[in-house]
Coordinates of C-alpha atoms in Angstrom, one line a residue:
X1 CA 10.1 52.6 -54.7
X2 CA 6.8 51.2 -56.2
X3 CA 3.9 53.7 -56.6
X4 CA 0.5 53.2 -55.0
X5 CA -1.0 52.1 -58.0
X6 CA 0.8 48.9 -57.5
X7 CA -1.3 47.9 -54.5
X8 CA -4.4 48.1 -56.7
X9 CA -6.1 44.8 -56.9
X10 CA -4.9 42.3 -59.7
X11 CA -7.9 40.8 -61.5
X12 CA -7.3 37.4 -63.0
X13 CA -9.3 35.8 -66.1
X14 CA -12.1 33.6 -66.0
X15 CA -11.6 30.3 -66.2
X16 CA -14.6 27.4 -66.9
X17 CA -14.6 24.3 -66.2
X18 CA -17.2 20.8 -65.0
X19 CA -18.6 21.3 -61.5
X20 CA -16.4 19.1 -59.0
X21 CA -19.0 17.4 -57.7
X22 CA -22.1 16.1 -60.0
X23 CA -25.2 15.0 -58.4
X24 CA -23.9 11.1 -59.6
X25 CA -20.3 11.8 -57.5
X26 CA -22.7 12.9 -54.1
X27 CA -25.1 9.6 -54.0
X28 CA -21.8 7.6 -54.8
X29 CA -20.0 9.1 -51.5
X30 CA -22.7 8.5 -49.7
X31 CA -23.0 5.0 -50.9
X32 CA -19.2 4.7 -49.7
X33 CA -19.5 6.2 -46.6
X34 CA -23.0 3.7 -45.9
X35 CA -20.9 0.4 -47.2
X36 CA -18.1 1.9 -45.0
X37 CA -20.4 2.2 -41.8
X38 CA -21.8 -1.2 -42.8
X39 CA -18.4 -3.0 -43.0
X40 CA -16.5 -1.6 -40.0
X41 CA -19.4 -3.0 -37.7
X42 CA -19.5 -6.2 -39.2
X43 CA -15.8 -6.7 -38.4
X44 CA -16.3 -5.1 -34.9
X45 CA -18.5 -7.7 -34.4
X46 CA -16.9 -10.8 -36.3
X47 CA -13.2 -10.6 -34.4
X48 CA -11.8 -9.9 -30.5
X49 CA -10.8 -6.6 -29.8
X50 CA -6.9 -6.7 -29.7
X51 CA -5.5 -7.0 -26.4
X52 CA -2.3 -6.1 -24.7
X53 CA -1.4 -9.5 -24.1
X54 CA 1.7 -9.3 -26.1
X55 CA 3.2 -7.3 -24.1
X56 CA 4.9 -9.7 -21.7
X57 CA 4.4 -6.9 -19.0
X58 CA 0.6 -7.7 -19.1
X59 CA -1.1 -10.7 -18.1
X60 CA -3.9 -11.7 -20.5
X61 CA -6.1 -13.7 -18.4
X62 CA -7.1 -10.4 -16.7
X63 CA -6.2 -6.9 -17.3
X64 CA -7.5 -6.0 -13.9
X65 CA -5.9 -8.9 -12.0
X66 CA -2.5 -9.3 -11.0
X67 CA -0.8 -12.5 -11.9
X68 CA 1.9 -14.7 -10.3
X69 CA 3.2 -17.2 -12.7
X70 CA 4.2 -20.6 -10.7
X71 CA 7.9 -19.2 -10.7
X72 CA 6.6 -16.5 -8.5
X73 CA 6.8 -13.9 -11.0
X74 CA 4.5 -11.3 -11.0
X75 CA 2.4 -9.2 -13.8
X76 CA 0.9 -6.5 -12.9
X77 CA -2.3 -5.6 -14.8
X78 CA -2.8 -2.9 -18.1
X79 CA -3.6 0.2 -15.4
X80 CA -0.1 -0.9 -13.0
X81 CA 2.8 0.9 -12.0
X82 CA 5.1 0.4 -14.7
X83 CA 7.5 -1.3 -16.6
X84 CA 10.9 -1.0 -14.5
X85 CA 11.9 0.6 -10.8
X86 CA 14.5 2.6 -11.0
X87 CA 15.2 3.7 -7.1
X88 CA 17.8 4.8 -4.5
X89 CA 17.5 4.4 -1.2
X90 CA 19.7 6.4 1.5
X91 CA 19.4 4.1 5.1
X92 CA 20.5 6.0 8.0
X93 CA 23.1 4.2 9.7
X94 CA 22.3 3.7 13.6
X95 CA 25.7 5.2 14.9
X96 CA 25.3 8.0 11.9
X97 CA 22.8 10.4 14.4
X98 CA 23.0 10.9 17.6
X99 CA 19.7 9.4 19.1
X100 CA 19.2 7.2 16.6
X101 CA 20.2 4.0 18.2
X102 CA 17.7 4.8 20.9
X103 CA 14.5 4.9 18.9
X104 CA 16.1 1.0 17.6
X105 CA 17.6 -0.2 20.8
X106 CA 15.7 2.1 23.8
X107 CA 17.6 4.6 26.2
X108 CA 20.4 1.4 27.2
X109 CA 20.9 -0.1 24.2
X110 CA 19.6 -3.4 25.2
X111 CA 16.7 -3.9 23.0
X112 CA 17.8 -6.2 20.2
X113 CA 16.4 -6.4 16.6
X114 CA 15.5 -10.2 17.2
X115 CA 13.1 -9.4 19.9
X116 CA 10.8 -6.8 17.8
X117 CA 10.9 -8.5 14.6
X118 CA 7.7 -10.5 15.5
X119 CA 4.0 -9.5 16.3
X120 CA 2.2 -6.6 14.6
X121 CA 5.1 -3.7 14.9
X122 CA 7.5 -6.6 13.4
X123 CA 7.7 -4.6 10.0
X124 CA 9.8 -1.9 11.3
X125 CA 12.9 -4.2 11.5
X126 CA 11.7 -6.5 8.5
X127 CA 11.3 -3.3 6.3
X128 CA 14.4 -1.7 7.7
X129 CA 16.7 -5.2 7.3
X130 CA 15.6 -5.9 3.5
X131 CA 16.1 -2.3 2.8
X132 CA 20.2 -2.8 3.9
X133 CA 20.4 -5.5 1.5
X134 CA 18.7 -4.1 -1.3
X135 CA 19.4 -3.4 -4.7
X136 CA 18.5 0.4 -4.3
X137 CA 19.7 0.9 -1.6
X138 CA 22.9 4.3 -2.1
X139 CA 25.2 5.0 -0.2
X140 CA 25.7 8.5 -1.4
X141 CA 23.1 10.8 0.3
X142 CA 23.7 13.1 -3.1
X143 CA 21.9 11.0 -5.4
X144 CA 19.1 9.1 -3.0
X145 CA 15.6 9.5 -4.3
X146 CA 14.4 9.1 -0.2
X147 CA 15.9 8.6 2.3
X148 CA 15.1 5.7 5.3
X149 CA 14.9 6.5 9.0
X150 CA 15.1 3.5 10.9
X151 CA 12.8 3.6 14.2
X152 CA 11.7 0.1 16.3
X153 CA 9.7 2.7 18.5
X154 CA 6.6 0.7 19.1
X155 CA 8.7 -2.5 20.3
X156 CA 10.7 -0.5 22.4
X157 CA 8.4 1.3 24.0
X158 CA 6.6 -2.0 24.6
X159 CA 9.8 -3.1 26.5
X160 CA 10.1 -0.4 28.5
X161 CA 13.2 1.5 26.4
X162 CA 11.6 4.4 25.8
X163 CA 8.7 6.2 27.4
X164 CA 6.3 8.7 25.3
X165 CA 8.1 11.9 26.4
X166 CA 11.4 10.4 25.3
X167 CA 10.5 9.3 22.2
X168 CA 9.2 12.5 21.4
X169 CA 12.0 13.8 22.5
X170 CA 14.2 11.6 20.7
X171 CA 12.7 12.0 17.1
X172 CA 13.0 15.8 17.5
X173 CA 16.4 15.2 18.1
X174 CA 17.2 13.1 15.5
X175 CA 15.5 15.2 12.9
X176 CA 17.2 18.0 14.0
X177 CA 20.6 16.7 12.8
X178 CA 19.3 16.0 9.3
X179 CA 20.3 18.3 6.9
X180 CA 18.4 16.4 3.9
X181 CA 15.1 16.3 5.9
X182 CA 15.3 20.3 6.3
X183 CA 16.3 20.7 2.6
X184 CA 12.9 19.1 1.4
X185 CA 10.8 19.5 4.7
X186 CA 10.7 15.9 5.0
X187 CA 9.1 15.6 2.1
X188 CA 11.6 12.6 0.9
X189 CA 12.0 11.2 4.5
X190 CA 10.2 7.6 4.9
X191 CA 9.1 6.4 8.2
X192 CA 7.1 3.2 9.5
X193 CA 4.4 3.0 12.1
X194 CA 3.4 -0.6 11.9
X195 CA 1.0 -0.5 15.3
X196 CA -2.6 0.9 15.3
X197 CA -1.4 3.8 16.9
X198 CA 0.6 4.6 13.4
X199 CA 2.8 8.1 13.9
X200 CA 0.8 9.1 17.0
X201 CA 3.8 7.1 19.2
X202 CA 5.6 10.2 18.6
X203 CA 3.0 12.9 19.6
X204 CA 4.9 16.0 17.6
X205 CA 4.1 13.9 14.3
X206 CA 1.9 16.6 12.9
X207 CA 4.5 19.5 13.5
X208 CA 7.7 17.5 12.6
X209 CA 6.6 14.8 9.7
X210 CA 3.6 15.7 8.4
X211 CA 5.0 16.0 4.5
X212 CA 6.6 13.2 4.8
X213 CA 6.4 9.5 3.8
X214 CA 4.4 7.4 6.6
X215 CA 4.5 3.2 5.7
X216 CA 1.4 2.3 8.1
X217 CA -0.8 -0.9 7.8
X218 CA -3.5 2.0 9.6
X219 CA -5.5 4.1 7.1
X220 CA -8.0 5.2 9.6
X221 CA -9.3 8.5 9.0
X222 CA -11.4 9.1 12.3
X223 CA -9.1 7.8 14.9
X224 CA -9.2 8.0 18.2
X225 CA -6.8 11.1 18.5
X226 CA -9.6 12.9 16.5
X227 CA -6.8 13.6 13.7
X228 CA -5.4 11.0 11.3
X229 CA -2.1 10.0 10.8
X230 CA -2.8 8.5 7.5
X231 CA -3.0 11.2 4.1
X232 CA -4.0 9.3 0.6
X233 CA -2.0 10.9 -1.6
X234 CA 1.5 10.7 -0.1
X235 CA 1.4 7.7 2.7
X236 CA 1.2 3.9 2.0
X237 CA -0.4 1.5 3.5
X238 CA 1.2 -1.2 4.0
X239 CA 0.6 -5.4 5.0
X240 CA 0.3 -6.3 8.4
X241 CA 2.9 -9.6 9.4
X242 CA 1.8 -12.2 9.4
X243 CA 3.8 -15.4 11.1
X244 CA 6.0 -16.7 9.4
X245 CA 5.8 -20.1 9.6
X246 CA 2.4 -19.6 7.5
X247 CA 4.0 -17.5 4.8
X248 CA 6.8 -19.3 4.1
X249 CA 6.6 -21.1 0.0
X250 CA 6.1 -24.8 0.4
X251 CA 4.6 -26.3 3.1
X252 CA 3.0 -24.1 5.9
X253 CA 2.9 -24.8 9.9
X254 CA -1.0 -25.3 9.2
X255 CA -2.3 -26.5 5.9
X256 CA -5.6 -24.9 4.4
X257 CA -8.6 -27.6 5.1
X258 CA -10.9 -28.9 1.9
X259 CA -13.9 -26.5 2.2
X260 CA -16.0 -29.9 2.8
X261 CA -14.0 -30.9 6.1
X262 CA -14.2 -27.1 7.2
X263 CA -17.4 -27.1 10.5
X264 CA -18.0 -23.9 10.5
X265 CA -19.3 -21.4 7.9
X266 CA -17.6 -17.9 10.1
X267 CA -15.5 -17.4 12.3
X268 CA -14.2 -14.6 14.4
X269 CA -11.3 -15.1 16.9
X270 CA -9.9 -11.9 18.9
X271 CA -10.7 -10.2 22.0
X272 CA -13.6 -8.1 22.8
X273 CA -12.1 -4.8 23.6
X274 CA -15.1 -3.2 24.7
X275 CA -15.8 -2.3 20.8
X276 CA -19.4 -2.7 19.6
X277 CA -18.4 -4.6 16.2
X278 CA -16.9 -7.2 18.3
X279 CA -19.4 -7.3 20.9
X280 CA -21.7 -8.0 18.3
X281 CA -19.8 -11.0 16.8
X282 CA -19.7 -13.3 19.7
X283 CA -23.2 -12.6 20.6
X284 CA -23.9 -13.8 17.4
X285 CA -21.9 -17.0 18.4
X286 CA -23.8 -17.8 21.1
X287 CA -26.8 -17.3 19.3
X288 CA -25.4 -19.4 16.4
X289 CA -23.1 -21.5 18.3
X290 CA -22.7 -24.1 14.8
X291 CA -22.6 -21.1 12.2
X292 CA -20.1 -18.8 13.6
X293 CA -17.5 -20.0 16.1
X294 CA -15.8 -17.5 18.3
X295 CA -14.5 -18.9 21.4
X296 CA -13.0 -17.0 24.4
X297 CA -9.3 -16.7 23.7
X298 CA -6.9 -16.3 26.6
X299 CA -3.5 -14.2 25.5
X300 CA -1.9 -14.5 28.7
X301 CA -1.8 -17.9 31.5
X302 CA -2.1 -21.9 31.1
X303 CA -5.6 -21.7 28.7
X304 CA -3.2 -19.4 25.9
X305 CA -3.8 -19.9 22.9
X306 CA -1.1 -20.9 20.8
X307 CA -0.1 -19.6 17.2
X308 CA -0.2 -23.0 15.7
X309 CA -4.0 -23.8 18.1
X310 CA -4.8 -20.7 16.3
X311 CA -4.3 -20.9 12.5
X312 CA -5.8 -24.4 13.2
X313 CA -9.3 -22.6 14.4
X314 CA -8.8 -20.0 11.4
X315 CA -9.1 -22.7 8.9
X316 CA -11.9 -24.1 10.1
X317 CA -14.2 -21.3 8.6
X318 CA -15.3 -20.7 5.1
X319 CA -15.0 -17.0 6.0
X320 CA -12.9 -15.5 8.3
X321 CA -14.3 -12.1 9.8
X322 CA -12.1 -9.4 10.5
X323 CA -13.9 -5.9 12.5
X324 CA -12.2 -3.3 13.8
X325 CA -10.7 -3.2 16.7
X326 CA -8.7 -0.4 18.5
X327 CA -7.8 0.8 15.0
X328 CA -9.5 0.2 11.5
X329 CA -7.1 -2.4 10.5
X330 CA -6.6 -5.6 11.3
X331 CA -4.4 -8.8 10.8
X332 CA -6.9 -11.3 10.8
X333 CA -7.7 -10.0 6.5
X334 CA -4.4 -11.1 5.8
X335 CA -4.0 -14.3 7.7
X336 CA -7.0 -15.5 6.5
X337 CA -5.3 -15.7 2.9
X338 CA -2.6 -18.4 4.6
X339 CA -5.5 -20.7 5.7
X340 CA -7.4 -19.5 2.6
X341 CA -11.0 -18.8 4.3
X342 CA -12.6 -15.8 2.4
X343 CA -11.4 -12.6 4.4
X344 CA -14.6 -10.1 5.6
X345 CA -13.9 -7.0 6.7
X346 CA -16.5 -5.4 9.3
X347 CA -14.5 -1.9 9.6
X348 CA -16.0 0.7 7.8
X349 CA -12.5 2.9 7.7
X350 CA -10.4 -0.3 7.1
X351 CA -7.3 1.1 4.3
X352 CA -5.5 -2.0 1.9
X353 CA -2.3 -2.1 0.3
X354 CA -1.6 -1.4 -3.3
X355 CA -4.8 -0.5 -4.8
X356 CA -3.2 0.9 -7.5
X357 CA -3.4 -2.7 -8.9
X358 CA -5.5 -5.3 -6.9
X359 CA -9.5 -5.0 -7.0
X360 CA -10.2 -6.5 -3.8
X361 CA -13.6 -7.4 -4.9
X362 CA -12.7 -10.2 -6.5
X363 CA -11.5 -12.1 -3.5
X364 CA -12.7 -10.2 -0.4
X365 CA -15.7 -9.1 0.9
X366 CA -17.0 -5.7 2.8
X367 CA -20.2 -5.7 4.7
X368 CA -21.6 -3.0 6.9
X369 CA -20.2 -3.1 10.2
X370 CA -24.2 -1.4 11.2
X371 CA -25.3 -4.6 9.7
X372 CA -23.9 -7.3 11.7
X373 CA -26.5 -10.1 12.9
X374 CA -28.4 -13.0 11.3
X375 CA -28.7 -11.7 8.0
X376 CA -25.0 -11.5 8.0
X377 CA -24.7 -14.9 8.5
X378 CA -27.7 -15.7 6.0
X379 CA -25.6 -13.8 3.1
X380 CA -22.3 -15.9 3.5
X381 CA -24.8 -19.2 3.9
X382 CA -26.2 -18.3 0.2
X383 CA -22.7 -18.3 -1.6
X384 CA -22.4 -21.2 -3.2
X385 CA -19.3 -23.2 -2.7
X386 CA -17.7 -23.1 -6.2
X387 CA -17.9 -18.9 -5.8
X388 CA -16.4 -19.4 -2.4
X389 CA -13.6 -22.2 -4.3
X390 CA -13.0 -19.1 -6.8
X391 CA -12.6 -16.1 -4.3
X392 CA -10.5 -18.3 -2.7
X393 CA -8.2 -19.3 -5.7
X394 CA -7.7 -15.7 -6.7
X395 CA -6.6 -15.0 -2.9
X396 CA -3.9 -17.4 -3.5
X397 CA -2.6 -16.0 -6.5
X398 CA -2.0 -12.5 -5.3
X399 CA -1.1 -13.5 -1.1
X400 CA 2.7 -13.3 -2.2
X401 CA 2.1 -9.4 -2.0
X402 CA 1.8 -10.1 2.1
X403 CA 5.0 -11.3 2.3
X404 CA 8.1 -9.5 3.6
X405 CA 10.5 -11.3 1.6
X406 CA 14.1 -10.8 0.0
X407 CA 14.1 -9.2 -3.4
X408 CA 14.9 -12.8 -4.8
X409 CA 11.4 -13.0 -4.3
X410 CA 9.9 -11.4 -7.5
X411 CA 6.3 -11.1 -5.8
X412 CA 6.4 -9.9 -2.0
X413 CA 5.0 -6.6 0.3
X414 CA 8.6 -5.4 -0.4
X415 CA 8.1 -4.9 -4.1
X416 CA 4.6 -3.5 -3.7
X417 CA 6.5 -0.7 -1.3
X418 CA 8.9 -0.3 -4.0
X419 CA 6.4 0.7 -6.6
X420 CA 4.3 2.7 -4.6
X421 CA 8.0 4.7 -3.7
X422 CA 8.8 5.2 -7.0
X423 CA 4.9 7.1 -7.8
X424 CA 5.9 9.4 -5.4
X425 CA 9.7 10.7 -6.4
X426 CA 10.1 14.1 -6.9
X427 CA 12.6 15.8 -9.1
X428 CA 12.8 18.8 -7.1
X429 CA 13.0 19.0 -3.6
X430 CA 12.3 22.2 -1.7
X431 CA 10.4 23.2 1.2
X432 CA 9.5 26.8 2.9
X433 CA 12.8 26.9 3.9
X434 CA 14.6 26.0 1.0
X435 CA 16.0 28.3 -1.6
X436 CA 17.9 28.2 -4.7
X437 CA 20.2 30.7 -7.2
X438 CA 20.5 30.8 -10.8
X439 CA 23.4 28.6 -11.1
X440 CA 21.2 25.9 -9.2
X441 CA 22.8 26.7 -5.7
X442 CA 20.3 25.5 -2.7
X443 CA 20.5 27.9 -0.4
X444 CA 18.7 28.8 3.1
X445 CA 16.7 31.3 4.2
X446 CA 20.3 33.1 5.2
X447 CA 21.8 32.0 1.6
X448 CA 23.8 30.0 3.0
X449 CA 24.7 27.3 0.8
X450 CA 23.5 23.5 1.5
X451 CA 26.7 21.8 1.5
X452 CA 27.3 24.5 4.9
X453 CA 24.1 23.0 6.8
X454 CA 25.6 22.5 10.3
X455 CA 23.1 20.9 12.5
X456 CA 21.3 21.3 14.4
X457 CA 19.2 23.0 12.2
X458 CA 15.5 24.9 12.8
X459 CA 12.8 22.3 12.7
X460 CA 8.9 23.5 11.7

C-alpha cells in the first residue's frame, strides 16, 4: 500500500514559450469575423432562401396552400398532416349488436339507406358506406386503431323510426354490448352527428360519449342546449353535403356564371327562422332590392323551390352569404364553392373543416354578424373584381375537400377525415375502468381479463 506522501502534489517544470495570441493574430480575427459578417449577408441577400419544394410532398407555389394538381391529386402544404396514413378501421356490422339496426333502419326495420343518404344528415350513410369499402377498413377488432359505429339517427327520427326516448334508449343499449368501447371509455369509438343538433339527438351524449370521437359539421360552442357537443381537441368537424349533381367532376347540373353576367353583388337565400342575422339580411333586400337579392323561398307546396331553381339563384351573386341559423353552421359556405360566388360567413361560432392545412382567408370571408347593414354591402361593393376572380380561383382548387367521394378520388372530405383520424391514434388505450398486469394483461376493475368481457357491461 502507497504511503501518504504519495498524495502530495506533483510539481512539474516550467516551460516558456510565444504567447498564443499576439496583438497582430486579435485584429486579424476580428477582420475574419467582420469579412465573415459582411459576406454571409451579401449572399442572404443575392439568392432565394431554399425551399421545400423538392420534396414532392410539398407544393411550391404555396407552402400555406393546399394544391390539387389537374389529376386531382392533392399536396398538402409544409405545416400538413404528413407523409402517409397508415389506419384501421373496425365498422360494426348492423346484425353484429343488438339495437344496432334500429338506430340505421328505426324500430321496424323499414327505413332504407337510400332514403337518408340526401339532405343535411346524408353524411351518416355516405361516411358509413365509403368506410365498408375502404382500404383501412379491419376486420379484426384486435388490431383496429377506432372503431366505427354506424347510426342514421337524425333521418330516422325524421321518419318517424325512432322517437327521442328510444334513441336514447337505444344507444345505451348498444354501447352497453361493446366490450372495446368499455376497454378505452370510448375514447377510440367514432360517431357522426351530421344535423345542427350534432350528439344532442341522443340526450345521454355527455354521460355515455363524451371521450369519444364526434364527426359533426357543428362546432358551435354556445348552443342552444347551453352545453356544446363539439370539443377542439378530440372532435372533427366535418363538410356539410352538398348535392350531388353540383359536386360531381365534369360538368355540373348548374354551371358557375362569368362574374360580368352575374346581377347581383349578394345574395342570401334561406328561411327566416325568427333569427336576428337573418332577419337582418332580407331587410337589407328590401332596402337594396338590386344589391342583395333574397327572395321568399317556399320549402313546401306549388311556389317550391327547386334544387336546380336554386343553384341557379346562388350563382347569380358575387358573394354568397351564409349566417347562422338554428345552429352556427351552415350549407350555403360550401355550396357556394360549386357555383363559385365568394362564401361570407355571418356566424360568429361558425367551426370549418381541416384547419390543420387550409387558411380560409385566402378564399373566404368573415364579417361581424353585429355588423350587418349598408356598410356590409359597401365593403363587398369595394372589392375589385380581379380580387373577387382570385378568391374565387383558390376556392376551386381546394372544393374537392367537400366532396364525399370513393378513395379513387385522391382529394375528397373522405381523405381530410382520414388525416384528421390518424392525429388522434392512441397507442394505449385505457380508461377509469381499465386495468392492466405486468405481463401486459388488460384487466377490469375485478381483474378479470379482457378477452372474458361478457356484456353487457357497466356504462359511465
Amino acid at each position: 500500500m502507497g504511503s501518504l506522501n504519495n498524495n502530495r502534489p506533483r510539481t512539474f517544470p516550467a516551460h516558456h514559450q510565444a504567447p498564443l495570441c499576439t496583438r497582430i493574430h486579435q485584429i486579424g480575427a476580428i477582420l475574419i469575423v467582420a469579412a465573415t459578417f459582411f459576406f454571409t449577408r451579401l449572399f442572404d441577400q443575392s439568392f432565394p432562401t431554399c425551399s421545400p419544394s423538392s420534396n414532392p410532398h410539398f407544393t411550391s407555389k404555396s407552402q400555406s396552400l393546399v394544391h390539387v394538381t389537374d389529376d386531382g391529386s392533392l399536396s398538402w402544404p409544409q405545416r400538413g398532416y404528413g407523409t402517409y396514413l397508415s389506419l384501421k378501421i373496425y365498422v360494426y356490422e348492423e346484425h353484429e349488436i343488438d339495437g344496432l339496426k334500429e338506430l340505421l333502419r328505426g324500430r321496424e326495420g323499414k327505413i332504407s339507406a337510400d332514403a337518408c343518404v340526401k339532405g343535411q344528415w346524408g353524411t351518416q350513410v355516405k361516411i358509413h358506406r365509403l368506410l365498408l369499402r375502404s382500404r383501412f377498413r379491419t376486420r379484426k377488432k384486435e388490431e383496429a386503431d377506432f372503431f366505427f359505429v354506424p347510426a342514421y339517427v337524425k333521418c330516422v327520427r325524421m321518419m318517424g323510426g325512432l322517437n327521442d326516448k328510444e334513441i336514447n334508449q337505444t344507444y345505451v343499449k348498444v354501447l352497453s354490448q361493446m366490450p372495446y368501447f368499455r376497454r378505452s371509455g370510448g375514447r377510440d369509438h367514432v360517431f357522426v352527428f351530421p344535423s345542427g343538433a350534432g350528439a344532442h339527438l341522443f340526450r345521454s351524449w355527455a354521460t355515455y360519449i363524451n371521450r369519444s370521437i364526434i364527426l359533426t359539421p357543428e362546432g358551435d360552442r354556445t348552443d342552444k342546449k347551453d352545453t356544446s357537443a363539439y370539443n377542439t381537441w378530440k372532435d372533427i368537424i366535418i363538410p356539410g353535403n352538398v348535392e350531388d349533381g353540383m359536386t360531381k367532376r365534369g360538368t355540373t347540373a348548374v354551371q358557375p356564371l362569368p362574374l360580368s353576367k352575374r346581377k347581383y353583388l349578394a345574395n342570401y337565400l334561406g328561411r327566416a327562422q325568427g333569427k336576428i342575422g337573418r332577419l337582418k339580411l332580407i331587410d337589407l333586400a328590401k332596402q337594396y332590392p338590386d344589391k342583395l337579392e333574397s327572395p321568399e323561398l317556399k320549402f313546401s307546396g306549388p311556389d317550391k323551390l327547386g334544387r336546380l331553381e336554386y343553384f341557379q339563384h346562388l350563382r347569380n351573386a358575387k358573394f354568397c352569404l351564409a349566417p347562422r341559423g338554428e345552429s352556427s353552421w351552415t350549407l350555403r359556405f360550401y355550396e357556394s364553392f360549386f357555383v363559385e360566388c365568394v362564401p361570407v360567413i355571418l356566424s360568429d361560432q361558425a367551426e370549418l373543416p381541416f384547419q390543420n392545412v387550409i387558411d380560409y382567408t385566402y378564399f373566404s370571408i368573415k364579417w361581424p354578424s353585429t355588423q350587418i347593414g349598408h356598410e356590409l354591402l359597401d365593403y363587398l361593393e369595394s372589392i375589385p373584381d380581379e380580387d373577387v376572380e382570385r378568391m374565387i380561383a383558390r376556392g376551386r382548387n381546394i372544393r374537392c375537400l367537400w366532396v364525399y367521394a370513393p378513395e379513387s378520388e385522391l382529394c375528397s372530405a373522405m381523405q381530410g377525415i382520414m388525416w384528421e383520424l390518424q392525429r388522434k391514434v392512441r397507442q394505449l388505450h385505457q380508461s377509469a375502468e381499465t386495468f392492466w398486469l405486468h405481463n401486459r394483461t388488460i384487466v377490469n376493475r375485478n381483474l378479470v381479463g379482457f378477452s372474458s368481457w361478457k356484456p353487457p357491461m357497466p356504462l359511465p
